[in-house]
Amino acid sequence: MRIILDGMGGDNAPAAVVEGAVLASKEIEHEIQIIGQQELIQAELAKYKYDEKKITVIDAREVISNEEAPVRAVRSKKDSSIVRGINMVKKGEGDIFISAGSTGALMAGGLFILGRIQGIDRPALASVYPIVGSIPSLLVDAGANAECKPNNLLEFGIMGNIYMEKVLGRKNPRVGLVNLGAEAAKGSTLTKAAYDLLEHSDMNFIGNVEARDVPKGACDVIVADGFTGNVILKLTEGLAWNILKLIKSKFTDGAKAKLGAALLLDKMKELKKEFDYSEYGGAPILGVKGPIVKMHGSSSANAVKNTILKGIPFVEGNVVDTIQNSVLEIEEITLGE
């Protein structure tokens, strides 16, 4: 397998990207190709000992920033790390593209270069959602589509269901629809129509899930439009880190508190790890004709390493082909709309 890694994407590139690649290469036999401005990447690689047969560099002179209009940037910057990397996947020169760069550019590149899977109306961003004290869930859509139609939510559920089974190893995952009430009749016109489609699918659909129950692990695949999904994700992330910050301040306030903190240090580290996005890898873009994974913009070397490791079953599980083969089910369900 050949893993194509964007060396210029993210706040900490290329340093964190290169370090993460080196760490991952020690655990896998697959080839990693880092694409970007060669002299910068080579300068970072020079800091480490690594197998030169497993890590190589591909020169790409341009960089797409988060401030640029995604569609225009993808069309004009042909020699950018993002455009070159996605093109390599399309040409069969790489099996998966991983980047911490612009989400908009990755979505645009996936659509324009790879194309949508036939029958999928809207590709989606699938993000691992941490569940305290339990195995994580998968949130689809995590921010790619602010406005959706009912069949889009059905697509998100089916794609998330496949990814959860093939990559995360969860058999017969529970699929839930985010809504303002558990009853089937609750919600907007969108969620009511989506509920009916999901209910008549072959998935293990458990019905509506209220936002307060999402962090409890109420379902394995959390289905939402991109606006709602992104709000849930960002709110959870902000709340978790603020709670951890508050706990830390309480445990360092005075001698007794510090003593208690020392006794609970291992448990505190475990709790922090459960909320640490770097442990879960990146978010796959589901619905395009090739594996693309989006990492957090501020990804550390550990996050890069874990994204590479967890991107491997995305390819080995033939997730793209499985989604393609499941499109007929979507078409049958939505035929009567």
mmCIF file of C-alpha atoms in Angstrom:
data_model
loop_
_atom_site.group_PDB
_atom_site.id
_atom_site.type_symbol
_atom_site.label_atom_id
_atom_site.label_comp_id
_atom_site.label_asym_id
_atom_site.label_seq_id
_atom_site.Cartn_x
_atom_site.Cartn_y
_atom_site.Cartn_z
ATOM 1 C CA MET A 1 0.000 0.000 0.000
ATOM 2 C CA ARG A 2 1.174 3.501 -0.804
ATOM 3 C CA ILE A 3 0.022 6.241 1.597
ATOM 4 C CA ILE A 4 0.144 9.812 0.277
ATOM 5 C CA LEU A 5 0.592 12.360 3.063
ATOM 6 C CA ASP A 6 0.134 16.127 2.652
ATOM 7 C CA GLY A 7 3.345 17.644 4.002
ATOM 8 C CA MET A 8 2.087 21.229 3.858
ATOM 9 C CA GLY A 9 -1.379 20.963 5.419
ATOM 10 C CA GLY A 10 -2.165 22.036 8.979
ATOM 11 C CA ASP A 11 -0.916 24.511 11.562
ATOM 12 C CA ASN A 12 2.108 22.397 12.499
ATOM 13 C CA ALA A 13 3.267 21.366 9.025
ATOM 14 C CA PRO A 14 5.669 20.167 7.916
ATOM 15 C CA ALA A 15 7.298 19.373 11.294
ATOM 16 C CA ALA A 16 4.430 17.422 12.887
ATOM 17 C CA VAL A 17 3.550 15.716 9.607
ATOM 18 C CA VAL A 18 7.096 14.456 9.089
ATOM 19 C CA GLU A 19 7.498 13.309 12.691
ATOM 20 C CA GLY A 20 4.157 11.499 12.550
ATOM 21 C CA ALA A 21 5.164 9.781 9.322
ATOM 22 C CA VAL A 22 8.426 8.606 10.883
ATOM 23 C CA LEU A 23 6.581 7.262 13.937
ATOM 24 C CA ALA A 24 4.024 5.442 11.775
ATOM 25 C CA SER A 25 6.675 3.966 9.484
ATOM 26 C CA LYS A 26 8.158 2.116 12.450
ATOM 27 C CA GLU A 27 4.870 0.277 12.966
ATOM 28 C CA ILE A 28 3.870 -0.548 9.389
ATOM 29 C CA GLU A 29 5.456 -1.995 6.259
ATOM 30 C CA HIS A 30 3.578 0.247 3.839
ATOM 31 C CA GLU A 31 5.238 3.042 1.884
ATOM 32 C CA ILE A 32 4.580 6.655 2.913
ATOM 33 C CA GLN A 33 5.066 9.419 0.350
ATOM 34 C CA ILE A 34 5.085 12.947 1.759
ATOM 35 C CA ILE A 35 4.085 15.536 -0.820
ATOM 36 C CA GLY A 36 4.994 19.224 -0.559
ATOM 37 C CA GLN A 37 7.900 21.628 -0.806
ATOM 38 C CA GLN A 38 10.779 19.194 -0.960
ATOM 39 C CA GLU A 39 13.481 21.230 0.759
ATOM 40 C CA LEU A 40 11.298 21.916 3.811
ATOM 41 C CA ILE A 41 10.234 18.297 4.184
ATOM 42 C CA GLN A 42 13.757 16.966 3.662
ATOM 43 C CA ALA A 43 15.054 19.363 6.328
ATOM 44 C CA GLU A 44 12.585 17.888 8.822
ATOM 45 C CA LEU A 45 13.331 14.303 7.804
ATOM 46 C CA ALA A 46 17.024 14.954 8.406
ATOM 47 C CA LYS A 47 16.242 15.201 12.136
ATOM 48 C CA TYR A 48 15.255 11.532 12.337
ATOM 49 C CA LYS A 49 16.514 8.068 11.605
ATOM 50 C CA TYR A 50 14.118 6.296 9.258
ATOM 51 C CA ASP A 51 13.967 3.705 6.507
ATOM 52 C CA GLU A 52 14.435 5.644 3.269
ATOM 53 C CA LYS A 53 12.704 2.860 1.358
ATOM 54 C CA LYS A 54 9.524 3.430 3.378
ATOM 55 C CA ILE A 55 9.416 7.237 3.379
ATOM 56 C CA THR A 56 9.966 9.290 0.227
ATOM 57 C CA VAL A 57 9.253 12.888 -0.757
ATOM 58 C CA ILE A 58 7.355 14.210 -3.775
ATOM 59 C CA ASP A 59 7.907 17.861 -4.639
ATOM 60 C CA ALA A 60 4.865 20.137 -4.960
ATOM 61 C CA ARG A 61 5.513 23.857 -4.944
ATOM 62 C CA GLU A 62 2.108 25.367 -4.147
ATOM 63 C CA VAL A 63 0.120 25.430 -0.902
ATOM 64 C CA ILE A 64 -3.635 25.962 -0.454
ATOM 65 C CA SER A 65 -4.429 27.929 2.700
ATOM 66 C CA ASN A 66 -7.634 27.912 4.741
ATOM 67 C CA GLU A 67 -8.301 31.513 3.749
ATOM 68 C CA GLU A 68 -8.577 30.765 0.033
ATOM 69 C CA ALA A 69 -11.815 30.019 -1.799
ATOM 70 C CA PRO A 70 -11.670 26.192 -2.028
ATOM 71 C CA VAL A 71 -13.053 25.699 -5.541
ATOM 72 C CA ARG A 72 -10.917 28.460 -7.064
ATOM 73 C CA ALA A 73 -7.803 27.213 -5.265
ATOM 74 C CA VAL A 74 -8.265 23.618 -6.438
ATOM 75 C CA ARG A 75 -8.790 24.751 -10.019
ATOM 76 C CA SER A 76 -5.878 27.194 -10.116
ATOM 77 C CA LYS A 77 -3.215 25.566 -7.925
ATOM 78 C CA LYS A 78 -2.492 22.409 -9.897
ATOM 79 C CA ASP A 79 0.918 22.015 -8.247
ATOM 80 C CA SER A 80 -0.408 22.222 -4.688
ATOM 81 C CA SER A 81 0.107 19.336 -2.289
ATOM 82 C CA ILE A 82 -3.656 18.755 -2.057
ATOM 83 C CA VAL A 83 -4.357 18.685 -5.800
ATOM 84 C CA ARG A 84 -1.269 16.624 -6.603
ATOM 85 C CA GLY A 85 -2.027 14.180 -3.789
ATOM 86 C CA ILE A 86 -5.633 13.575 -4.796
ATOM 87 C CA ASN A 87 -4.577 13.192 -8.434
ATOM 88 C CA MET A 88 -2.134 10.483 -7.379
ATOM 89 C CA VAL A 89 -5.010 8.530 -5.814
ATOM 90 C CA LYS A 90 -7.065 8.938 -8.982
ATOM 91 C CA LYS A 91 -4.196 7.698 -11.181
ATOM 92 C CA GLY A 92 -3.550 4.698 -8.949
ATOM 93 C CA GLU A 93 -0.174 6.081 -7.849
ATOM 94 C CA GLY A 94 -1.404 6.140 -4.253
ATOM 95 C CA ASP A 95 -4.022 4.223 -2.275
ATOM 96 C CA ILE A 96 -5.099 6.919 0.215
ATOM 97 C CA PHE A 97 -4.554 10.663 0.667
ATOM 98 C CA ILE A 98 -4.257 12.135 4.165
ATOM 99 C CA SER A 99 -4.188 15.868 4.889
ATOM 100 C CA ALA A 100 -4.638 18.397 7.695
ATOM 101 C CA GLY A 101 -5.208 21.130 5.122
ATOM 102 C CA SER A 102 -8.319 23.063 4.104
ATOM 103 C CA THR A 103 -11.488 20.990 4.537
ATOM 104 C CA GLY A 104 -13.148 22.914 1.718
ATOM 105 C CA ALA A 105 -10.253 22.242 -0.651
ATOM 106 C CA LEU A 106 -10.255 18.537 0.216
ATOM 107 C CA MET A 107 -13.990 18.298 -0.417
ATOM 108 C CA ALA A 108 -13.682 20.250 -3.676
ATOM 109 C CA GLY A 109 -10.694 18.197 -4.774
ATOM 110 C CA GLY A 110 -12.470 14.958 -3.941
ATOM 111 C CA LEU A 111 -15.508 16.001 -5.972
ATOM 112 C CA PHE A 112 -13.742 17.532 -8.984
ATOM 113 C CA ILE A 113 -10.826 15.121 -9.275
ATOM 114 C CA LEU A 114 -12.133 11.791 -7.969
ATOM 115 C CA GLY A 115 -15.830 12.422 -8.476
ATOM 116 C CA ARG A 116 -18.833 11.327 -6.439
ATOM 117 C CA ILE A 117 -19.699 7.678 -6.071
ATOM 118 C CA GLN A 118 -22.586 7.087 -8.467
ATOM 119 C CA GLY A 119 -25.832 7.450 -6.550
ATOM 120 C CA ILE A 120 -24.347 9.490 -3.693
ATOM 121 C CA ASP A 121 -25.713 13.021 -3.809
ATOM 122 C CA ARG A 122 -23.572 14.545 -1.043
ATOM 123 C CA PRO A 123 -20.209 13.256 0.231
ATOM 124 C CA ALA A 124 -19.892 13.661 3.996
ATOM 125 C CA LEU A 125 -17.269 14.107 6.682
ATOM 126 C CA ALA A 126 -17.275 11.265 9.220
ATOM 127 C CA SER A 127 -15.705 12.086 12.586
ATOM 128 C CA VAL A 128 -14.971 9.702 15.437
ATOM 129 C CA TYR A 129 -16.941 10.924 18.460
ATOM 130 C CA PRO A 130 -15.436 10.020 21.882
ATOM 131 C CA ILE A 131 -17.697 8.343 24.439
ATOM 132 C CA VAL A 132 -16.484 8.562 28.039
ATOM 133 C CA GLY A 133 -15.873 5.125 29.504
ATOM 134 C CA SER A 134 -16.837 3.311 26.312
ATOM 135 C CA ILE A 135 -15.913 2.776 22.665
ATOM 136 C CA PRO A 136 -16.345 5.837 20.403
ATOM 137 C CA SER A 137 -19.193 6.531 18.000
ATOM 138 C CA LEU A 138 -19.051 7.937 14.454
ATOM 139 C CA LEU A 139 -20.673 11.283 13.591
ATOM 140 C CA VAL A 140 -21.848 11.758 9.995
ATOM 141 C CA ASP A 141 -22.001 14.528 8.737
ATOM 142 C CA ALA A 142 -19.466 16.476 10.806
ATOM 143 C CA GLY A 143 -19.602 19.681 8.791
ATOM 144 C CA ALA A 144 -19.434 19.199 5.025
ATOM 145 C CA ASN A 145 -23.133 19.840 4.241
ATOM 146 C CA ALA A 146 -24.928 22.576 6.161
ATOM 147 C CA GLU A 147 -28.182 22.067 4.260
ATOM 148 C CA CYS A 148 -29.482 18.604 3.450
ATOM 149 C CA LYS A 149 -32.383 16.683 1.967
ATOM 150 C CA PRO A 150 -33.886 13.570 3.600
ATOM 151 C CA ASN A 151 -32.098 11.175 1.223
ATOM 152 C CA ASN A 152 -28.768 12.810 2.144
ATOM 153 C CA LEU A 153 -29.271 11.777 5.757
ATOM 154 C CA LEU A 154 -30.064 8.258 4.594
ATOM 155 C CA GLU A 155 -26.814 8.269 2.602
ATOM 156 C CA PHE A 156 -24.898 9.471 5.667
ATOM 157 C CA GLY A 157 -26.335 6.625 7.702
ATOM 158 C CA ILE A 158 -25.465 3.977 5.125
ATOM 159 C CA MET A 159 -21.926 5.293 4.567
ATOM 160 C CA GLY A 160 -21.333 5.626 8.307
ATOM 161 C CA ASN A 161 -22.689 2.127 8.875
ATOM 162 C CA ILE A 162 -20.258 0.682 6.326
ATOM 163 C CA TYR A 163 -17.269 2.610 7.709
ATOM 164 C CA MET A 164 -18.097 1.579 11.260
ATOM 165 C CA GLU A 165 -18.213 -2.091 10.255
ATOM 166 C CA LYS A 166 -15.265 -2.180 7.843
ATOM 167 C CA VAL A 167 -12.819 0.182 9.554
ATOM 168 C CA LEU A 168 -13.788 0.408 13.213
ATOM 169 C CA GLY A 169 -14.853 -3.225 13.456
ATOM 170 C CA ARG A 170 -18.314 -2.690 14.951
ATOM 171 C CA LYS A 171 -20.736 -5.380 13.775
ATOM 172 C CA ASN A 172 -24.356 -4.385 13.161
ATOM 173 C CA PRO A 173 -23.832 -0.833 14.520
ATOM 174 C CA ARG A 174 -26.761 1.067 16.003
ATOM 175 C CA VAL A 175 -27.714 4.010 13.780
ATOM 176 C CA GLY A 176 -29.443 6.998 15.368
ATOM 177 C CA LEU A 177 -30.843 10.250 13.960
ATOM 178 C CA VAL A 178 -30.116 13.425 15.942
ATOM 179 C CA ASN A 179 -33.390 15.122 16.790
ATOM 180 C CA LEU A 180 -34.999 17.305 19.444
ATOM 181 C CA GLY A 181 -37.066 14.412 20.774
ATOM 182 C CA ALA A 182 -37.022 10.630 20.783
ATOM 183 C CA GLU A 183 -40.533 10.249 19.357
ATOM 184 C CA ALA A 184 -40.829 9.532 15.622
ATOM 185 C CA ALA A 185 -43.253 12.416 15.120
ATOM 186 C CA LYS A 186 -40.841 14.990 16.595
ATOM 187 C CA GLY A 187 -38.571 17.291 14.631
ATOM 188 C CA SER A 188 -38.443 19.293 11.442
ATOM 189 C CA THR A 189 -39.771 18.365 8.017
ATOM 190 C CA LEU A 190 -36.239 17.162 7.194
ATOM 191 C CA THR A 191 -35.812 14.857 10.185
ATOM 192 C CA LYS A 192 -39.345 13.418 9.930
ATOM 193 C CA ALA A 193 -38.795 12.458 6.294
ATOM 194 C CA ALA A 194 -35.299 11.145 7.016
ATOM 195 C CA TYR A 195 -36.652 9.065 9.903
ATOM 196 C CA ASP A 196 -39.034 7.291 7.539
ATOM 197 C CA LEU A 197 -36.237 6.499 5.075
ATOM 198 C CA LEU A 198 -33.872 5.241 7.767
ATOM 199 C CA GLU A 199 -36.624 3.165 9.369
ATOM 200 C CA HIS A 200 -37.217 1.300 6.122
ATOM 201 C CA SER A 201 -33.533 0.614 5.463
ATOM 202 C CA ASP A 202 -31.724 -2.620 6.300
ATOM 203 C CA MET A 203 -29.607 -0.899 8.943
ATOM 204 C CA ASN A 204 -29.970 -1.315 12.688
ATOM 205 C CA PHE A 205 -31.824 2.000 13.006
ATOM 206 C CA ILE A 206 -32.790 2.719 16.625
ATOM 207 C CA GLY A 207 -34.731 5.919 15.948
ATOM 208 C CA ASN A 208 -34.229 9.492 17.092
ATOM 209 C CA VAL A 209 -31.474 10.385 19.536
ATOM 210 C CA GLU A 210 -31.495 13.573 21.604
ATOM 211 C CA ALA A 211 -28.282 15.594 21.803
ATOM 212 C CA ARG A 212 -27.958 14.985 25.557
ATOM 213 C CA ASP A 213 -27.815 11.232 24.925
ATOM 214 C CA VAL A 214 -25.167 11.401 22.187
ATOM 215 C CA PRO A 215 -22.208 11.652 24.655
ATOM 216 C CA LYS A 216 -23.601 8.643 26.548
ATOM 217 C CA GLY A 217 -23.099 6.404 23.526
ATOM 218 C CA ALA A 218 -26.788 6.134 22.660
ATOM 219 C CA CYS A 219 -25.858 4.929 19.168
ATOM 220 C CA ASP A 220 -22.807 3.875 17.184
ATOM 221 C CA VAL A 221 -23.471 5.945 14.055
ATOM 222 C CA ILE A 222 -24.763 9.454 14.739
ATOM 223 C CA VAL A 223 -26.615 10.829 11.705
ATOM 224 C CA ALA A 224 -27.068 14.594 11.350
ATOM 225 C CA ASP A 225 -26.946 17.344 8.765
ATOM 226 C CA GLY A 226 -23.522 19.007 8.614
ATOM 227 C CA PHE A 227 -24.592 22.126 10.493
ATOM 228 C CA THR A 228 -25.988 20.191 13.453
ATOM 229 C CA GLY A 229 -23.163 17.656 13.400
ATOM 230 C CA ASN A 230 -20.448 20.301 13.451
ATOM 231 C CA VAL A 231 -22.129 22.166 16.319
ATOM 232 C CA ILE A 232 -22.330 18.923 18.333
ATOM 233 C CA LEU A 233 -18.687 18.127 17.610
ATOM 234 C CA LYS A 234 -17.317 21.590 18.440
ATOM 235 C CA LEU A 235 -19.511 21.994 21.539
ATOM 236 C CA THR A 236 -18.419 18.604 22.877
ATOM 237 C CA GLU A 237 -14.759 19.365 22.189
ATOM 238 C CA GLY A 238 -14.933 22.778 23.873
ATOM 239 C CA LEU A 239 -16.922 21.527 26.854
ATOM 240 C CA ALA A 240 -14.620 18.552 27.411
ATOM 241 C CA TRP A 241 -11.450 20.609 27.440
ATOM 242 C CA ASN A 242 -12.976 23.284 29.665
ATOM 243 C CA ILE A 243 -14.073 20.644 32.176
ATOM 244 C CA LEU A 244 -10.582 19.123 32.153
ATOM 245 C CA LYS A 245 -9.090 22.583 32.614
ATOM 246 C CA LEU A 246 -11.435 23.242 35.554
ATOM 247 C CA ILE A 247 -10.569 19.899 37.170
ATOM 248 C CA LYS A 248 -6.872 20.661 36.790
ATOM 249 C CA SER A 249 -7.270 24.074 38.445
ATOM 250 C CA LYS A 250 -9.206 22.547 41.347
ATOM 251 C CA PHE A 251 -6.598 19.831 41.874
ATOM 252 C CA THR A 252 -3.749 22.356 41.993
ATOM 253 C CA ASP A 253 -5.444 24.721 44.442
ATOM 254 C CA GLY A 254 -3.679 24.055 47.728
ATOM 255 C CA ALA A 255 -1.579 21.274 49.286
ATOM 256 C CA LYS A 256 -4.483 18.886 49.979
ATOM 257 C CA ALA A 257 -5.788 19.223 46.443
ATOM 258 C CA LYS A 258 -2.329 18.537 45.004
ATOM 259 C CA LEU A 259 -2.023 15.426 47.170
ATOM 260 C CA GLY A 260 -5.364 14.183 45.887
ATOM 261 C CA ALA A 261 -4.308 14.965 42.331
ATOM 262 C CA ALA A 262 -1.142 12.908 42.780
ATOM 263 C CA LEU A 263 -3.223 9.914 43.888
ATOM 264 C CA LEU A 264 -5.560 10.277 40.887
ATOM 265 C CA LEU A 265 -2.901 11.138 38.297
ATOM 266 C CA ASP A 266 -3.231 7.907 36.312
ATOM 267 C CA LYS A 267 -7.022 8.204 36.154
ATOM 268 C CA MET A 268 -6.751 11.830 35.060
ATOM 269 C CA LYS A 269 -4.408 10.825 32.251
ATOM 270 C CA GLU A 270 -6.880 8.144 31.149
ATOM 271 C CA LEU A 271 -9.717 10.670 31.094
ATOM 272 C CA LYS A 272 -7.682 13.175 29.102
ATOM 273 C CA LYS A 273 -6.733 10.471 26.603
ATOM 274 C CA GLU A 274 -10.397 9.604 26.011
ATOM 275 C CA PHE A 275 -11.089 13.185 24.928
ATOM 276 C CA ASP A 276 -7.883 13.590 22.914
ATOM 277 C CA TYR A 277 -8.735 13.747 19.197
ATOM 278 C CA SER A 278 -5.152 12.802 18.327
ATOM 279 C CA GLU A 279 -5.827 9.267 19.567
ATOM 280 C CA TYR A 280 -8.625 8.656 17.058
ATOM 281 C CA GLY A 281 -7.040 9.667 13.764
ATOM 282 C CA GLY A 282 -8.681 11.810 11.096
ATOM 283 C CA ALA A 283 -12.135 12.089 9.572
ATOM 284 C CA PRO A 284 -12.711 10.258 6.273
ATOM 285 C CA ILE A 285 -14.554 11.968 3.448
ATOM 286 C CA LEU A 286 -17.165 9.394 2.498
ATOM 287 C CA GLY A 287 -18.921 9.354 -0.854
ATOM 288 C CA VAL A 288 -16.050 10.157 -3.246
ATOM 289 C CA LYS A 289 -14.312 7.628 -5.503
ATOM 290 C CA GLY A 290 -11.195 7.240 -3.433
ATOM 291 C CA PRO A 291 -10.013 7.251 0.181
ATOM 292 C CA ILE A 292 -9.378 10.769 1.538
ATOM 293 C CA VAL A 293 -8.895 11.459 5.249
ATOM 294 C CA LYS A 294 -9.022 14.925 6.816
ATOM 295 C CA MET A 295 -6.929 15.476 9.940
ATOM 296 C CA HIS A 296 -7.538 18.207 12.521
ATOM 297 C CA GLY A 297 -5.833 21.448 11.491
ATOM 298 C CA SER A 298 -3.730 21.523 14.648
ATOM 299 C CA SER A 299 -2.772 17.854 14.455
ATOM 300 C CA SER A 300 0.263 16.800 16.470
ATOM 301 C CA ALA A 301 2.765 14.140 15.393
ATOM 302 C CA ASN A 302 0.778 11.607 17.422
ATOM 303 C CA ALA A 303 -2.415 12.543 15.559
ATOM 304 C CA VAL A 304 -0.640 12.164 12.216
ATOM 305 C CA LYS A 305 0.713 8.760 13.218
ATOM 306 C CA ASN A 306 -2.684 7.491 14.374
ATOM 307 C CA THR A 307 -4.411 8.798 11.259
ATOM 308 C CA ILE A 308 -1.963 6.893 9.078
ATOM 309 C CA LEU A 309 -2.424 3.696 11.098
ATOM 310 C CA LYS A 310 -6.217 3.966 11.099
ATOM 311 C CA GLY A 311 -6.337 4.913 7.440
ATOM 312 C CA ILE A 312 -4.996 1.508 6.443
ATOM 313 C CA PRO A 313 -8.250 -0.441 7.103
ATOM 314 C CA PHE A 314 -10.110 2.268 5.123
ATOM 315 C CA VAL A 315 -8.254 0.917 2.079
ATOM 316 C CA GLU A 316 -8.024 -2.741 3.078
ATOM 317 C CA GLY A 317 -11.742 -2.860 3.912
ATOM 318 C CA ASN A 318 -12.649 -1.663 0.392
ATOM 319 C CA VAL A 319 -14.951 0.937 1.934
ATOM 320 C CA VAL A 320 -15.310 2.937 -1.297
ATOM 321 C CA ASP A 321 -16.379 -0.132 -3.298
ATOM 322 C CA THR A 322 -18.730 -1.271 -0.537
ATOM 323 C CA ILE A 323 -20.454 2.119 -0.488
ATOM 324 C CA GLN A 324 -20.760 1.963 -4.279
ATOM 325 C CA ASN A 325 -22.360 -1.474 -4.064
ATOM 326 C CA SER A 326 -24.805 -0.228 -1.414
ATOM 327 C CA VAL A 327 -26.103 2.625 -3.549
ATOM 328 C CA LEU A 328 -28.736 0.380 -5.106
ATOM 329 C CA GLU A 329 -30.310 0.075 -1.675
ATOM 330 C CA ILE A 330 -30.544 3.866 -1.412
ATOM 331 C CA GLU A 331 -32.121 4.123 -4.850
ATOM 332 C CA GLU A 332 -34.726 1.462 -4.017
ATOM 333 C CA ILE A 333 -35.689 3.172 -0.766
ATOM 334 C CA THR A 334 -35.918 6.665 -2.278
ATOM 335 C CA LEU A 335 -37.619 5.562 -5.491
ATOM 336 C CA GLY A 336 -41.043 6.380 -4.153
ATOM 337 C CA GLU A 337 -40.204 9.928 -3.034
#
